[in-house]
Amino acid sequence: MAIDLLKRQEAEKPWGLFPVEVVAMVYTALTTLFLLIFWGEMDHPAEMLLERFYIVAGMVALIAIYRCYPCKLITFLRCGYQLALLSYWYPDTYEFNRHLPNLDHLFASAEQWLFGCQPALLFCRNYPQMWISEPLNLGYFSYYPMIAAVALWYFIRRYDLFQKWTFVLAGSFFVYYVIFILLPVAGPQYYYPAIGEQNVLDGVFPALGDYFNTHRELLPGPDYDQGFFYNLVEGSQEVGERPTAAFPSSHVGISTILMFMAFRGSKRLFGFLFPFYVLLCVATVYIQAHYLIDALAGFISAFLIYAFTSWMYRRFFSRK
């Protein structure tokens, strides 16, 4: 049965690519075009172009291996390769939007107008206790394990939907990444230290222009520095975080899409992941990675992006 399914999928794939590879190639081509257009303004364009060559070369190598040994394991590696690269494409958005005028002052001002305060600042300052900090940092750190859990569930239990699942997930990420390239918002953990806490408390939010083109100072999250998950989150942010991708919150958006997928696949899986999902959504504001409006926009955008990527899969890849 598995061999028959592999043969049928092989016959249905355009150009020998899996759907997730098609959408990854489209995004790679789009950002390469951006790179060539703005070559003179980029910080290290030759290195970025070479990295894209290596990414495509890795994909071609996996396709060649699959041609010789078509099996579920290589299928998983091909799809997993594209999902793993999402962590590369995220900081890559910063290399583009760092050259645009920063917009945090508009979003912080909107936050102040809507709520009369800065919820991210007040939330972490009023509730720094370890019994709050650790569960929320656990939720935030659960982001990638949640992706892995849903991916493995579909691969093992609903292999017939695995291709669709990986396409919808990667496609949703890429939609967010395009928004982040065009909308340079760094988020409170970068904007607040840049303008000073007193300005934040006074409701004064100056425009910073291209400040984040050369500054990447990151505000530490609400602590108990002896907290295990606190240190995990801080360590991961020091390595992979950049002053980019604040609006809308892709953490909230993607995790909401994951919950859609989990609910459609298994109510037990949904029930297991739901507490981590709630903690993650709250944590995005608590650790000051996002303004509250970022989190709300992430939740709302998830419905639209999930519908769009699902439609794209049905339109271009589904043979039913």
Coordinates of C-alpha atoms in Angstrom, one line a residue:
M1 CA 0.0 0.0 0.0
A2 CA 2.8 2.5 0.9
I3 CA 4.7 1.6 -2.3
D4 CA 1.5 2.2 -4.4
L5 CA 1.0 5.6 -2.7
L6 CA 4.6 6.6 -3.4
K7 CA 4.2 5.6 -7.1
R8 CA 1.0 7.6 -7.4
Q9 CA 2.5 10.7 -5.7
E10 CA 5.6 10.4 -7.9
A11 CA 3.3 10.4 -11.0
E12 CA 1.4 13.5 -9.7
K13 CA 4.4 15.7 -8.8
P14 CA 5.2 18.5 -11.2
W15 CA 8.8 18.6 -12.4
G16 CA 9.7 15.8 -9.9
L17 CA 9.2 18.2 -6.9
F18 CA 7.1 17.6 -3.8
P19 CA 4.5 20.5 -3.2
V20 CA 6.6 21.7 -0.3
E21 CA 9.6 21.9 -2.5
V22 CA 7.7 23.9 -5.1
V23 CA 6.7 26.5 -2.7
A24 CA 10.2 26.6 -1.2
M25 CA 11.6 27.2 -4.7
V26 CA 9.1 30.0 -5.4
Y27 CA 10.2 31.7 -2.2
T28 CA 13.9 31.1 -2.9
A29 CA 13.4 32.6 -6.4
L30 CA 11.5 35.6 -5.0
T31 CA 14.1 36.5 -2.4
T32 CA 16.9 35.9 -4.8
L33 CA 15.2 38.5 -7.1
F34 CA 15.0 40.9 -4.2
L35 CA 18.6 40.2 -3.5
L36 CA 19.7 41.0 -7.1
I37 CA 17.6 44.2 -7.3
F38 CA 19.0 45.6 -4.0
W39 CA 22.4 44.1 -4.4
G40 CA 24.3 47.4 -3.8
E41 CA 22.3 48.0 -0.6
M42 CA 22.7 44.6 1.0
D43 CA 25.2 43.8 3.7
H44 CA 26.7 40.6 2.3
P45 CA 24.8 39.7 -0.9
A46 CA 27.4 37.4 -2.3
E47 CA 27.3 35.2 0.8
M48 CA 23.5 35.2 0.7
L49 CA 23.5 34.2 -2.9
L50 CA 25.9 31.4 -2.2
E51 CA 23.8 30.1 0.7
R52 CA 20.8 29.9 -1.7
F53 CA 22.9 27.9 -4.1
Y54 CA 23.8 25.4 -1.3
I55 CA 20.1 25.2 -0.3
V56 CA 19.0 24.3 -3.8
A57 CA 22.0 21.9 -4.2
G58 CA 20.9 20.1 -1.0
M59 CA 17.4 19.8 -2.4
V60 CA 18.6 18.4 -5.8
A61 CA 20.8 15.9 -4.0
L62 CA 17.9 14.6 -1.9
I63 CA 15.7 14.3 -5.1
A64 CA 18.5 12.4 -6.8
I65 CA 18.7 10.0 -3.8
Y66 CA 14.9 9.6 -3.9
R67 CA 15.0 8.7 -7.6
C68 CA 17.3 5.9 -6.8
Y69 CA 15.7 4.8 -3.5
P70 CA 12.0 5.9 -3.4
C71 CA 10.8 5.2 0.1
K72 CA 9.0 6.9 3.0
L73 CA 12.2 7.6 4.8
I74 CA 13.6 9.7 1.9
T75 CA 10.2 11.3 1.5
F76 CA 10.4 12.4 5.2
L77 CA 14.0 13.7 4.7
R78 CA 13.0 15.7 1.6
C79 CA 10.1 17.3 3.4
G80 CA 12.0 17.6 6.7
Y81 CA 14.8 19.4 4.9
Q82 CA 12.5 22.2 3.8
L83 CA 10.9 22.5 7.2
A84 CA 14.3 22.6 8.9
L85 CA 15.3 25.5 6.5
L86 CA 12.4 27.6 7.8
S87 CA 14.7 28.5 10.8
Y88 CA 17.2 29.8 8.2
W89 CA 14.7 31.9 6.3
Y90 CA 13.5 33.6 9.4
P91 CA 16.6 35.7 10.2
D92 CA 17.1 36.1 6.5
T93 CA 14.1 38.5 6.5
Y94 CA 16.1 40.9 8.6
E95 CA 18.8 41.2 5.9
F96 CA 16.1 42.8 3.7
N97 CA 14.0 44.9 6.0
R98 CA 16.9 46.3 8.0
H99 CA 17.3 48.8 5.1
L100 CA 13.8 50.1 5.4
P101 CA 12.5 52.7 7.9
N102 CA 11.5 51.0 11.1
L103 CA 7.8 51.1 12.0
D104 CA 7.8 50.2 15.7
H105 CA 6.8 53.8 16.7
L106 CA 3.5 53.3 14.8
F107 CA 2.7 50.0 16.4
A108 CA 3.7 51.1 19.9
S109 CA 1.5 54.2 19.5
A110 CA -1.4 52.1 18.3
E111 CA -0.9 49.9 21.3
Q112 CA -1.0 52.9 23.6
W113 CA -4.1 54.3 21.9
L114 CA -6.0 51.0 22.1
F115 CA -5.1 49.9 25.6
G116 CA -3.9 53.0 27.3
C117 CA -0.6 51.3 28.2
Q118 CA 2.1 49.0 26.9
P119 CA 0.8 45.5 27.9
A120 CA 4.1 43.8 27.1
L121 CA 5.9 46.0 29.5
L122 CA 3.4 45.9 32.3
F123 CA 2.8 42.1 32.0
C124 CA 6.4 41.2 32.5
R125 CA 7.1 43.8 35.2
N126 CA 4.1 42.9 37.3
Y127 CA 4.4 39.1 37.1
P128 CA 8.1 38.2 37.1
Q129 CA 7.5 35.3 39.5
M130 CA 9.1 32.0 38.6
W131 CA 5.8 30.1 38.7
I132 CA 4.6 32.4 35.9
S133 CA 7.9 32.8 34.1
E134 CA 8.8 29.2 33.7
P135 CA 5.4 27.9 32.3
L136 CA 5.3 30.7 29.8
N137 CA 8.9 30.2 28.7
L138 CA 8.1 26.5 28.4
G139 CA 5.2 27.4 26.1
Y140 CA 7.3 29.7 24.0
F141 CA 10.1 27.0 23.7
S142 CA 7.4 24.5 22.7
Y143 CA 7.0 26.1 19.3
Y144 CA 9.3 23.9 17.2
P145 CA 8.5 20.7 19.2
M146 CA 4.9 21.4 18.4
I147 CA 5.7 21.5 14.7
A148 CA 7.7 18.3 15.0
A149 CA 4.9 16.5 16.9
V150 CA 2.3 17.3 14.3
A151 CA 4.7 16.5 11.4
L152 CA 5.5 13.1 12.9
W153 CA 1.8 12.4 13.6
Y154 CA 0.8 13.0 10.0
F155 CA 3.8 11.1 8.7
I156 CA 3.1 8.0 10.9
R157 CA -0.7 8.1 11.1
R158 CA -1.9 9.9 8.0
Y159 CA 0.8 9.6 5.4
D160 CA -1.7 10.2 2.6
L161 CA -2.0 13.8 3.9
F162 CA 1.6 14.4 4.8
Q163 CA 2.4 16.2 1.5
K164 CA -0.5 18.5 1.9
W165 CA 0.4 19.2 5.5
T166 CA 4.0 20.1 4.7
F167 CA 2.9 22.4 1.9
V168 CA 0.3 24.2 4.0
L169 CA 2.8 24.7 6.8
A170 CA 5.7 25.8 4.8
G171 CA 3.5 28.0 2.6
S172 CA 2.1 29.7 5.6
F173 CA 5.6 30.4 6.9
F174 CA 6.6 31.9 3.6
V175 CA 3.5 34.2 3.5
Y176 CA 4.5 35.5 6.9
Y177 CA 8.1 35.9 5.8
V178 CA 7.1 38.0 2.8
I179 CA 5.1 40.3 5.2
F180 CA 8.1 40.6 7.5
I181 CA 10.4 41.6 4.6
L182 CA 8.0 44.4 3.6
L183 CA 6.9 45.5 7.1
P184 CA 9.9 46.2 9.3
V185 CA 8.7 45.9 12.9
A186 CA 11.2 44.7 15.5
G187 CA 9.0 44.3 18.5
P188 CA 9.2 45.5 22.1
Q189 CA 12.3 43.5 23.1
Y190 CA 14.2 45.6 20.6
Y191 CA 12.3 48.9 20.4
Y192 CA 11.9 49.5 24.2
P193 CA 15.7 49.4 25.0
A194 CA 16.4 51.5 21.9
I195 CA 14.1 54.4 23.0
G196 CA 14.6 53.9 26.8
E197 CA 12.1 52.7 29.4
Q198 CA 11.2 56.2 30.5
N199 CA 9.9 57.1 27.1
V200 CA 7.9 53.9 27.1
L201 CA 6.3 54.8 30.4
D202 CA 5.6 58.3 29.3
G203 CA 4.0 57.1 26.1
V204 CA 6.6 58.7 23.9
F205 CA 7.5 56.6 20.8
P206 CA 10.1 58.2 18.5
A207 CA 10.7 57.0 15.0
L208 CA 14.1 55.2 14.7
G209 CA 14.6 55.3 10.9
D210 CA 17.2 52.6 10.0
Y211 CA 18.5 52.3 13.6
F212 CA 18.1 48.5 13.5
N213 CA 20.3 48.3 10.4
T214 CA 23.3 48.5 12.8
H215 CA 21.8 47.7 16.3
R216 CA 20.6 44.4 17.6
E217 CA 20.5 44.9 21.3
L218 CA 17.9 42.5 22.8
L219 CA 16.0 43.2 26.0
P220 CA 16.2 40.2 28.4
G221 CA 12.8 38.5 29.1
P222 CA 11.2 38.4 32.5
D223 CA 13.5 36.5 34.7
Y224 CA 14.4 34.1 37.1
D225 CA 17.7 33.5 35.6
Q226 CA 17.9 30.1 37.3
G227 CA 14.8 29.0 35.4
F228 CA 15.5 26.1 33.1
F229 CA 13.1 27.2 30.3
Y230 CA 13.9 30.8 30.8
N231 CA 17.6 30.0 29.9
L232 CA 16.6 27.9 27.0
V233 CA 14.5 30.7 25.5
E234 CA 17.2 33.3 26.2
G235 CA 19.8 31.1 24.6
S236 CA 17.8 30.4 21.5
Q237 CA 17.0 34.1 21.1
E238 CA 20.6 35.1 21.4
V239 CA 21.4 32.7 18.5
G240 CA 18.5 33.1 16.2
E241 CA 16.6 36.2 17.0
R242 CA 16.8 39.4 14.9
P243 CA 15.0 42.8 15.1
T244 CA 12.4 41.6 12.6
A245 CA 9.1 39.7 12.2
A246 CA 7.1 41.3 15.0
F247 CA 3.8 42.0 13.1
P248 CA 1.8 39.8 12.8
S249 CA 3.1 37.3 15.3
S250 CA 4.1 34.2 13.2
H251 CA 4.5 32.3 16.5
V252 CA 0.8 32.8 17.2
G253 CA -0.2 32.4 13.6
I254 CA 1.7 29.2 12.9
S255 CA 0.8 27.6 16.2
T256 CA -2.9 28.4 15.5
I257 CA -2.5 26.7 12.1
L258 CA -0.9 23.7 13.8
M259 CA -3.9 23.5 16.1
F260 CA -6.2 23.5 13.0
M261 CA -4.2 20.6 11.6
A262 CA -4.0 18.7 15.0
F263 CA -7.8 19.0 15.5
R264 CA -8.5 17.7 12.0
G265 CA -6.1 14.8 12.5
S266 CA -6.6 13.7 16.0
K267 CA -8.6 15.1 18.9
R268 CA -6.1 13.5 21.3
L269 CA -3.2 15.3 19.7
F270 CA -5.1 18.5 19.8
G271 CA -5.9 18.1 23.5
F272 CA -2.3 17.3 24.3
L273 CA -0.9 20.4 22.4
F274 CA -3.6 22.9 23.4
P275 CA -2.1 23.8 26.8
F276 CA 1.3 24.5 25.2
Y277 CA -0.5 26.5 22.5
V278 CA -2.2 28.8 25.1
L279 CA 1.1 29.3 27.0
L280 CA 2.9 30.1 23.8
C281 CA 0.4 32.7 22.7
V282 CA 0.5 34.4 26.1
A283 CA 4.3 34.2 26.2
T284 CA 4.8 36.1 23.0
V285 CA 3.6 39.2 24.8
Y286 CA 5.1 38.3 28.2
I287 CA 8.7 38.0 27.0
Q288 CA 8.2 41.2 25.0
A289 CA 8.8 39.5 21.7
H290 CA 5.5 41.1 20.4
Y291 CA 3.1 43.8 21.1
L292 CA -0.4 42.6 22.0
I293 CA -1.7 43.8 18.6
D294 CA 0.9 41.5 17.0
A295 CA -0.5 38.5 18.8
L296 CA -4.1 39.4 18.0
A297 CA -3.1 39.9 14.3
G298 CA -1.3 36.6 14.3
F299 CA -4.4 34.8 15.5
I300 CA -6.7 36.4 13.0
S301 CA -4.2 36.1 10.1
A302 CA -3.9 32.3 10.8
F303 CA -7.5 31.7 9.5
L304 CA -6.8 33.7 6.3
I305 CA -3.4 32.2 5.6
Y306 CA -4.6 28.6 6.3
A307 CA -7.5 29.0 4.0
F308 CA -5.3 30.5 1.3
T309 CA -2.5 27.8 1.4
S310 CA -5.1 25.1 1.6
W311 CA -6.8 26.5 -1.5
M312 CA -3.4 26.7 -3.2
Y313 CA -2.8 23.0 -2.6
R314 CA -6.2 22.0 -3.9
R315 CA -5.8 24.3 -6.9
F316 CA -2.3 23.1 -8.0
F317 CA -1.6 19.8 -6.4
S318 CA -4.7 17.9 -5.5
R319 CA -5.9 15.4 -8.1
K320 CA -9.1 14.6 -6.3

